CSV table of N, CA and C in Angstrom, one decimal:
chain,number,residue,atom,x,y,z
A,1,MET,N,0.8,-1.2,0.0
A,1,MET,CA,0.0,0.0,0.0
A,1,MET,C,0.9,1.3,0.0
A,2,PRO,N,0.7,2.2,-0.9
A,2,PRO,CA,1.5,3.4,-1.0
A,2,PRO,C,1.2,4.3,0.3
A,3,SER,N,2.3,5.0,0.7
A,3,SER,CA,2.1,5.9,1.8
A,3,SER,C,2.2,7.3,1.5
A,4,VAL,N,1.4,8.1,2.3
A,4,VAL,CA,1.4,9.6,2.1
A,4,VAL,C,1.8,10.1,3.5
A,5,LEU,N,2.7,11.1,3.5
A,5,LEU,CA,3.1,11.8,4.7
A,5,LEU,C,2.3,13.1,4.7
A,6,ILE,N,1.5,13.4,5.7
A,6,ILE,CA,0.8,14.6,5.9
A,6,ILE,C,1.5,15.5,6.9
A,7,ALA,N,2.0,16.7,6.5
A,7,ALA,CA,2.6,17.6,7.4
A,7,ALA,C,1.6,18.7,7.6
A,8,GLU,N,0.9,18.7,8.7
A,8,GLU,CA,-0.2,19.7,9.0
A,8,GLU,C,-0.3,19.9,10.5
A,9,ASP,N,-0.3,21.2,10.9
A,9,ASP,CA,-0.3,21.5,12.3
A,9,ASP,C,-1.8,21.6,12.9
A,10,ASP,N,-2.7,21.8,12.0
A,10,ASP,CA,-4.1,21.8,12.5
A,10,ASP,C,-4.7,20.4,12.6
A,11,GLU,N,-4.9,20.0,13.8
A,11,GLU,CA,-5.3,18.6,14.1
A,11,GLU,C,-6.6,18.2,13.3
A,12,ASP,N,-7.6,19.1,13.3
A,12,ASP,CA,-8.8,18.8,12.6
A,12,ASP,C,-8.6,18.6,11.1
A,13,ILE,N,-7.8,19.4,10.5
A,13,ILE,CA,-7.6,19.3,9.0
A,13,ILE,C,-6.8,18.0,8.8
A,14,ALA,N,-5.8,17.7,9.7
A,14,ALA,CA,-5.0,16.5,9.6
A,14,ALA,C,-5.9,15.2,9.7
A,15,LEU,N,-6.8,15.3,10.6
A,15,LEU,CA,-7.8,14.1,10.7
A,15,LEU,C,-8.6,13.9,9.5
A,16,ILE,N,-9.1,15.0,8.9
A,16,ILE,CA,-9.9,14.9,7.7
A,16,ILE,C,-9.1,14.4,6.5
A,17,LEU,N,-7.9,14.9,6.4
A,17,LEU,CA,-7.0,14.4,5.3
A,17,LEU,C,-6.6,13.0,5.5
A,18,SER,N,-6.3,12.6,6.7
A,18,SER,CA,-6.0,11.2,7.0
A,18,SER,C,-7.1,10.3,6.7
A,19,ARG,N,-8.3,10.6,7.1
A,19,ARG,CA,-9.5,9.7,6.8
A,19,ARG,C,-9.7,9.6,5.3
A,20,LEU,N,-9.6,10.7,4.6
A,20,LEU,CA,-9.8,10.7,3.1
A,20,LEU,C,-8.8,9.8,2.4
A,21,LEU,N,-7.5,10.0,2.8
A,21,LEU,CA,-6.5,9.2,2.1
A,21,LEU,C,-6.5,7.7,2.6
A,22,LYS,N,-6.8,7.4,3.8
A,22,LYS,CA,-6.9,6.0,4.2
A,22,LYS,C,-8.1,5.3,3.5
A,23,ARG,N,-9.2,6.0,3.3
A,23,ARG,CA,-10.3,5.5,2.6
A,23,ARG,C,-10.0,5.3,1.1
A,24,SER,N,-9.0,6.0,0.6
A,24,SER,CA,-8.6,5.8,-0.7
A,24,SER,C,-7.5,4.8,-0.9
A,25,GLY,N,-7.1,4.1,0.2
A,25,GLY,CA,-6.2,3.0,0.1
A,25,GLY,C,-4.8,3.3,0.5
A,26,TYR,N,-4.5,4.5,1.0
A,26,TYR,CA,-3.1,4.8,1.4
A,26,TYR,C,-2.8,4.6,2.9
A,27,THR,N,-1.6,4.3,3.1
A,27,THR,CA,-1.1,4.3,4.5
A,27,THR,C,-0.7,5.7,4.8
A,28,VAL,N,-1.1,6.2,5.9
A,28,VAL,CA,-1.0,7.7,6.2
A,28,VAL,C,-0.1,7.8,7.4
A,29,LEU,N,0.9,8.7,7.3
A,29,LEU,CA,1.7,9.2,8.4
A,29,LEU,C,1.4,10.6,8.6
A,30,HIS,N,1.5,11.1,9.9
A,30,HIS,CA,1.1,12.5,10.1
A,30,HIS,C,2.2,13.1,11.0
A,31,ALA,N,2.5,14.3,10.7
A,31,ALA,CA,3.5,15.1,11.5
A,31,ALA,C,2.8,16.5,11.8
A,32,PRO,N,2.9,17.0,13.0
A,32,PRO,CA,2.3,18.3,13.3
A,32,PRO,C,3.1,19.5,13.0
A,33,ASP,N,4.4,19.2,12.6
A,33,ASP,CA,5.3,20.3,12.2
A,33,ASP,C,6.2,19.8,11.1
A,34,GLY,N,6.9,20.8,10.5
A,34,GLY,CA,7.8,20.4,9.4
A,34,GLY,C,9.0,19.6,9.8
A,35,GLN,N,9.6,19.9,11.0
A,35,GLN,CA,10.8,19.2,11.4
A,35,GLN,C,10.4,17.7,11.7
A,36,ARG,N,9.3,17.5,12.3
A,36,ARG,CA,8.9,16.1,12.5
A,36,ARG,C,8.5,15.4,11.2
A,37,ALA,N,8.0,16.1,10.3
A,37,ALA,CA,7.6,15.6,9.0
A,37,ALA,C,8.9,15.2,8.2
A,38,PHE,N,9.9,16.0,8.3
A,38,PHE,CA,11.2,15.6,7.7
A,38,PHE,C,11.8,14.3,8.3
A,39,GLU,N,11.7,14.3,9.6
A,39,GLU,CA,12.2,13.1,10.3
A,39,GLU,C,11.5,11.8,9.9
A,40,LEU,N,10.1,11.9,9.8
A,40,LEU,CA,9.3,10.8,9.3
A,40,LEU,C,9.6,10.5,7.9
A,41,ALA,N,9.8,11.5,7.0
A,41,ALA,CA,10.2,11.2,5.6
A,41,ALA,C,11.5,10.4,5.5
A,42,VAL,N,12.5,10.8,6.3
A,42,VAL,CA,13.8,10.1,6.3
A,42,VAL,C,13.6,8.7,6.7
A,43,ALA,N,12.8,8.5,7.8
A,43,ALA,CA,12.6,7.1,8.3
A,43,ALA,C,11.7,6.2,7.5
A,44,HIS,N,10.7,6.8,6.8
A,44,HIS,CA,9.7,5.9,6.2
A,44,HIS,C,9.7,6.1,4.6
A,45,ARG,N,10.3,7.0,4.0
A,45,ARG,CA,10.3,7.2,2.6
A,45,ARG,C,8.9,7.1,1.9
A,46,PRO,N,8.0,8.0,2.3
A,46,PRO,CA,6.7,8.0,1.7
A,46,PRO,C,6.7,8.2,0.2
A,47,GLU,N,5.7,7.7,-0.5
A,47,GLU,CA,5.5,7.9,-1.9
A,47,GLU,C,5.2,9.3,-2.3
A,48,VAL,N,4.4,10.0,-1.4
A,48,VAL,CA,4.0,11.4,-1.6
A,48,VAL,C,4.0,12.1,-0.3
A,49,VAL,N,4.4,13.4,-0.3
A,49,VAL,CA,4.3,14.3,0.9
A,49,VAL,C,3.3,15.3,0.6
A,50,LEU,N,2.4,15.5,1.5
A,50,LEU,CA,1.3,16.5,1.5
A,50,LEU,C,1.6,17.5,2.6
A,51,THR,N,2.0,18.7,2.3
A,51,THR,CA,2.3,19.6,3.3
A,51,THR,C,1.5,20.9,3.3
A,52,ASP,N,1.3,21.4,4.5
A,52,ASP,CA,0.7,22.8,4.7
A,52,ASP,C,1.9,23.8,4.5
A,53,LEU,N,1.6,25.0,4.3
A,53,LEU,CA,2.6,26.0,4.2
A,53,LEU,C,3.0,26.5,5.6
A,54,GLY,N,2.1,27.0,6.4
A,54,GLY,CA,2.4,27.5,7.7
A,54,GLY,C,2.4,26.5,8.8
A,55,MET,N,3.5,26.1,9.3
A,55,MET,CA,3.7,25.2,10.4
A,55,MET,C,4.8,25.6,11.4
A,56,PRO,N,4.8,25.1,12.6
A,56,PRO,CA,5.9,25.4,13.5
A,56,PRO,C,7.1,24.6,13.2
A,57,ARG,N,8.2,25.1,13.7
A,57,ARG,CA,9.6,24.4,13.7
A,57,ARG,C,10.2,24.4,12.3
A,58,MET,N,9.4,24.3,11.2
A,58,MET,CA,9.9,24.3,9.9
A,58,MET,C,8.6,24.4,9.0
A,59,ASP,N,8.5,25.5,8.2
A,59,ASP,CA,7.3,25.6,7.4
A,59,ASP,C,7.4,24.7,6.2
A,60,GLY,N,6.3,24.8,5.4
A,60,GLY,CA,6.2,23.9,4.2
A,60,GLY,C,7.3,24.1,3.2
A,61,LEU,N,7.7,25.4,3.0
A,61,LEU,CA,8.7,25.7,2.0
A,61,LEU,C,10.1,25.2,2.5
A,62,GLU,N,10.3,25.3,3.8
A,62,GLU,CA,11.6,24.8,4.4
A,62,GLU,C,11.6,23.3,4.3
A,63,LEU,N,10.5,22.6,4.6
A,63,LEU,CA,10.4,21.2,4.5
A,63,LEU,C,10.7,20.7,3.1
A,64,THR,N,10.1,21.4,2.1
A,64,THR,CA,10.3,21.0,0.7
A,64,THR,C,11.8,21.2,0.4
A,65,LYS,N,12.4,22.2,0.8
A,65,LYS,CA,13.8,22.4,0.5
A,65,LYS,C,14.7,21.4,1.1
A,66,ALA,N,14.3,21.0,2.4
A,66,ALA,CA,15.1,19.9,3.1
A,66,ALA,C,14.9,18.6,2.4
A,67,ILE,N,13.7,18.3,1.9
A,67,ILE,CA,13.5,17.0,1.2
A,67,ILE,C,14.3,17.1,-0.1
A,68,ARG,N,14.3,18.2,-0.9
A,68,ARG,CA,15.0,18.3,-2.1
A,68,ARG,C,16.5,18.2,-1.9
A,69,ALA,N,17.0,18.6,-0.8
A,69,ALA,CA,18.4,18.5,-0.5
A,69,ALA,C,18.9,17.2,0.0
A,70,HIS,N,18.0,16.3,0.3
A,70,HIS,CA,18.3,15.0,0.9
A,70,HIS,C,18.5,13.9,-0.3
A,71,ALA,N,19.6,13.3,-0.3
A,71,ALA,CA,19.9,12.4,-1.4
A,71,ALA,C,18.8,11.3,-1.7
A,72,GLU,N,18.3,10.7,-0.6
A,72,GLU,CA,17.3,9.6,-0.8
A,72,GLU,C,15.9,10.1,-1.0
A,73,LEU,N,15.6,11.4,-0.7
A,73,LEU,CA,14.3,11.9,-0.7
A,73,LEU,C,14.0,12.9,-1.9
A,74,ARG,N,15.1,13.4,-2.5
A,74,ARG,CA,15.0,14.5,-3.4
A,74,ARG,C,14.0,14.4,-4.5
A,75,ASP,N,13.7,13.1,-5.0
A,75,ASP,CA,12.7,12.9,-6.1
A,75,ASP,C,11.3,12.6,-5.6
A,76,THR,N,11.0,12.7,-4.3
A,76,THR,CA,9.7,12.5,-3.8
A,76,THR,C,8.7,13.5,-4.2
A,77,PRO,N,7.6,13.1,-4.7
A,77,PRO,CA,6.5,14.1,-5.1
A,77,PRO,C,6.0,14.8,-3.9
A,78,ILE,N,5.8,16.1,-4.0
A,78,ILE,CA,5.3,17.0,-2.9
A,78,ILE,C,4.2,17.8,-3.3
A,79,ILE,N,3.1,17.8,-2.5
A,79,ILE,CA,1.9,18.6,-2.8
A,79,ILE,C,1.9,19.6,-1.6
A,80,MET,N,1.6,20.9,-2.0
A,80,MET,CA,1.4,21.9,-0.9
A,80,MET,C,-0.1,22.3,-0.9
A,81,LEU,N,-0.7,22.1,0.2
A,81,LEU,CA,-2.1,22.5,0.4
A,81,LEU,C,-2.2,23.6,1.4
A,82,SER,N,-2.6,24.8,0.9
A,82,SER,CA,-2.5,26.0,1.8
A,82,SER,C,-3.6,27.0,1.6
A,83,GLY,N,-4.0,27.6,2.6
A,83,GLY,CA,-5.0,28.7,2.5
A,83,GLY,C,-4.3,30.1,2.6
A,84,HIS,N,-3.0,30.1,2.6
A,84,HIS,CA,-2.3,31.3,2.7
A,84,HIS,C,-1.5,31.7,1.5
A,85,LEU,N,-1.8,31.0,0.4
A,85,LEU,CA,-1.1,31.3,-0.9
A,85,LEU,C,-2.2,32.0,-1.8
A,86,HIS,N,-1.7,32.6,-2.8
A,86,HIS,CA,-2.5,33.2,-3.8
A,86,HIS,C,-2.2,32.5,-5.2
A,87,PRO,N,-3.2,32.4,-6.0
A,87,PRO,CA,-3.0,31.7,-7.3
A,87,PRO,C,-1.8,32.4,-8.0
A,88,GLY,N,-0.9,31.6,-8.5
A,88,GLY,CA,0.3,32.1,-9.2
A,88,GLY,C,1.5,32.4,-8.3
A,89,ASP,N,1.3,32.2,-7.0
A,89,ASP,CA,2.5,32.4,-6.1
A,89,ASP,C,3.6,31.5,-6.5
A,90,SER,N,4.8,32.0,-6.8
A,90,SER,CA,5.9,31.2,-7.4
A,90,SER,C,6.8,30.6,-6.3
A,91,ALA,N,6.7,30.9,-5.0
A,91,ALA,CA,7.6,30.4,-4.0
A,91,ALA,C,7.5,28.9,-3.8
A,92,PRO,N,6.3,28.3,-3.8
A,92,PRO,CA,6.3,26.8,-3.7
A,92,PRO,C,7.0,26.1,-4.8
A,93,ILE,N,6.7,26.5,-6.0
A,93,ILE,CA,7.3,25.9,-7.2
A,93,ILE,C,8.8,26.1,-7.2
A,94,ALA,N,9.3,27.3,-6.8
A,94,ALA,CA,10.7,27.6,-6.8
A,94,ALA,C,11.4,26.7,-5.7
A,95,ALA,N,10.7,26.3,-4.6
A,95,ALA,CA,11.2,25.5,-3.6
A,95,ALA,C,11.3,24.0,-4.0
A,96,GLY,N,10.4,23.6,-5.0
A,96,GLY,CA,10.4,22.3,-5.4
A,96,GLY,C,9.1,21.5,-5.3
A,97,VAL,N,8.0,22.2,-5.0
A,97,VAL,CA,6.7,21.6,-4.8
A,97,VAL,C,6.2,21.2,-6.2
A,98,CYS,N,5.6,20.0,-6.3
A,98,CYS,CA,5.1,19.5,-7.6
A,98,CYS,C,3.7,20.1,-8.0
A,99,VAL,N,2.9,20.2,-7.0
A,99,VAL,CA,1.5,20.7,-7.2
A,99,VAL,C,1.1,21.6,-6.0
A,100,VAL,N,0.5,22.7,-6.3
A,100,VAL,CA,-0.1,23.6,-5.2
A,100,VAL,C,-1.6,23.5,-5.3
A,101,LEU,N,-2.2,23.2,-4.2
A,101,LEU,CA,-3.7,23.2,-4.0
A,101,LEU,C,-4.0,24.3,-3.0
A,102,LEU,N,-5.1,25.0,-3.3
A,102,LEU,CA,-5.5,26.1,-2.3
A,102,LEU,C,-6.7,25.5,-1.5
A,103,LYS,N,-6.6,25.8,-0.2
A,103,LYS,CA,-7.7,25.5,0.7
A,103,LYS,C,-8.8,26.5,0.5
A,104,PRO,N,-10.1,26.1,0.6
A,104,PRO,CA,-10.5,24.7,0.7
A,104,PRO,C,-10.4,24.0,-0.7
A,105,CYS,N,-9.9,22.8,-0.7
A,105,CYS,CA,-9.7,22.0,-1.9
A,105,CYS,C,-10.8,20.9,-1.9
A,106,PRO,N,-11.5,20.7,-2.9
A,106,PRO,CA,-12.5,19.6,-3.0
A,106,PRO,C,-11.8,18.3,-2.8
A,107,ASN,N,-12.4,17.4,-2.0
A,107,ASN,CA,-11.8,16.1,-1.7
A,107,ASN,C,-11.5,15.3,-3.0
A,108,ASP,N,-12.4,15.4,-4.0
A,108,ASP,CA,-12.1,14.6,-5.2
A,108,ASP,C,-10.8,15.1,-5.9
A,109,ARG,N,-10.6,16.5,-5.9
A,109,ARG,CA,-9.4,17.0,-6.5
A,109,ARG,C,-8.2,16.6,-5.8
A,110,LEU,N,-8.2,16.6,-4.5
A,110,LEU,CA,-7.1,16.2,-3.7
A,110,LEU,C,-6.7,14.7,-3.9
A,111,ARG,N,-7.7,13.9,-3.9
A,111,ARG,CA,-7.6,12.5,-4.1
A,111,ARG,C,-7.0,12.2,-5.5
A,112,GLU,N,-7.5,13.0,-6.5
A,112,GLU,CA,-7.0,12.9,-7.9
A,112,GLU,C,-5.5,13.2,-8.0
A,113,VAL,N,-5.1,14.3,-7.4
A,113,VAL,CA,-3.7,14.7,-7.4
A,113,VAL,C,-2.8,13.7,-6.7
A,114,VAL,N,-3.2,13.3,-5.5
A,114,VAL,CA,-2.4,12.3,-4.8
A,114,VAL,C,-2.3,11.0,-5.7
A,115,ASN,N,-3.3,10.5,-6.3
A,115,ASN,CA,-3.3,9.4,-7.1
A,115,ASN,C,-2.3,9.6,-8.3
A,116,GLU,N,-2.4,10.7,-9.0
A,116,GLU,CA,-1.6,11.0,-10.1
A,116,GLU,C,-0.1,11.0,-9.7
A,117,LEU,N,0.2,11.7,-8.6
A,117,LEU,CA,1.6,11.7,-8.2
A,117,LEU,C,2.1,10.4,-7.7
A,118,THR,N,1.2,9.6,-7.1
A,118,THR,CA,1.6,8.2,-6.7
A,118,THR,C,2.0,7.4,-8.0
A,119,GLU,N,1.1,7.5,-9.0
A,119,GLU,CA,1.4,6.8,-10.3
A,119,GLU,C,2.6,7.3,-10.9
A,120,LEU,N,2.8,8.6,-10.9
A,120,LEU,CA,4.0,9.2,-11.6
A,120,LEU,C,5.3,8.7,-10.8
A,121,GLY,N,5.2,8.7,-9.5
A,121,GLY,CA,6.3,8.2,-8.7
A,121,GLY,C,7.4,9.2,-8.6
A,122,ALA,N,8.6,8.8,-8.1
A,122,ALA,CA,9.7,9.7,-7.9
A,122,ALA,C,10.2,10.2,-9.2
A,123,HIS,N,10.5,11.5,-9.2
A,123,HIS,CA,10.9,12.1,-10.5
A,123,HIS,C,11.7,13.4,-10.2
A,124,GLY,N,12.4,13.8,-11.3
A,124,GLY,CA,13.2,15.0,-11.2
A,124,GLY,C,12.4,16.3,-11.0
A,125,HIS,N,13.0,17.3,-10.4
A,125,HIS,CA,12.3,18.5,-10.1
A,125,HIS,C,13.0,19.8,-10.6
A,126,SER,N,13.8,19.6,-11.6
A,126,SER,CA,14.5,20.8,-12.2
A,126,SER,C,14.7,20.6,-13.6
A,127,GLY,N,14.7,21.7,-14.4
A,127,GLY,CA,14.9,21.7,-15.8
A,127,GLY,C,13.7,21.5,-16.6
A,128,ALA,N,13.7,21.9,-17.8
A,128,ALA,CA,12.5,21.8,-18.7
A,128,ALA,C,12.1,20.4,-19.0
A,129,ASP,N,13.1,19.5,-19.0
A,129,ASP,CA,12.8,18.1,-19.3
A,129,ASP,C,12.4,17.3,-18.1
A,130,SER,N,12.2,18.0,-17.0
A,130,SER,CA,11.8,17.3,-15.7
A,130,SER,C,10.5,16.6,-15.9
A,131,GLY,N,10.3,15.5,-15.1
A,131,GLY,CA,9.1,14.8,-15.1
A,131,GLY,C,8.1,15.4,-14.1
A,132,CYS,N,8.4,16.5,-13.5
A,132,CYS,CA,7.6,17.1,-12.5
A,132,CYS,C,6.4,17.9,-13.1
A,133,PRO,N,5.2,17.7,-12.6
A,133,PRO,CA,4.1,18.4,-13.1
A,133,PRO,C,4.2,19.9,-13.0
A,134,ALA,N,5.0,20.4,-12.0
A,134,ALA,CA,5.2,21.9,-11.9
A,134,ALA,C,5.9,22.5,-13.1
A,135,MET,N,6.6,21.6,-13.9
A,135,MET,CA,7.4,22.1,-15.0
A,135,MET,C,6.6,21.9,-16.3
A,136,TRP,N,5.5,21.3,-16.3
A,136,TRP,CA,4.7,21.0,-17.5
A,136,TRP,C,4.1,22.3,-17.9
A,137,PRO,N,3.9,22.5,-19.2
A,137,PRO,CA,3.3,23.7,-19.7
A,137,PRO,C,1.8,23.7,-19.3
A,138,VAL,N,1.3,24.9,-19.0
A,138,VAL,CA,-0.1,25.1,-18.6
A,138,VAL,C,-0.9,25.2,-19.9
A,139,SER,N,-2.0,24.4,-20.0
A,139,SER,CA,-2.9,24.5,-21.1
A,139,SER,C,-4.2,25.1,-20.7
A,140,ALA,N,-4.8,25.8,-21.7
A,140,ALA,CA,-6.1,26.5,-21.4
A,140,ALA,C,-7.2,25.5,-21.4
């Protein structure tokens, strides 16, 4: 069973996300802050990381950068789910996030993105020929 690491400091949101992903067939790990999320990622090597932006000890951008700098984790797909970003904000993509979803995000869309990134698997995150969805051209 593929695993998803949820980095989310709001316990209610974490519970909802965990239930949604468990019902979709994923093993779910949860960390209430970015530092703990990084530790769990190193220990468990999840197929996908789903992170919030604003968290204690290490925010979602710092977590993403730490994962991208780690030799065994650098190709891990990362989704950022945040209510504090604006459409077109480039900071998450510059940090190495694959997909940015804005809260509130419909459950079906979140499930779809997690499934797509699980199927895509580990992939590069820089350069025009990267396999990362963040680098794909946007179509109308």
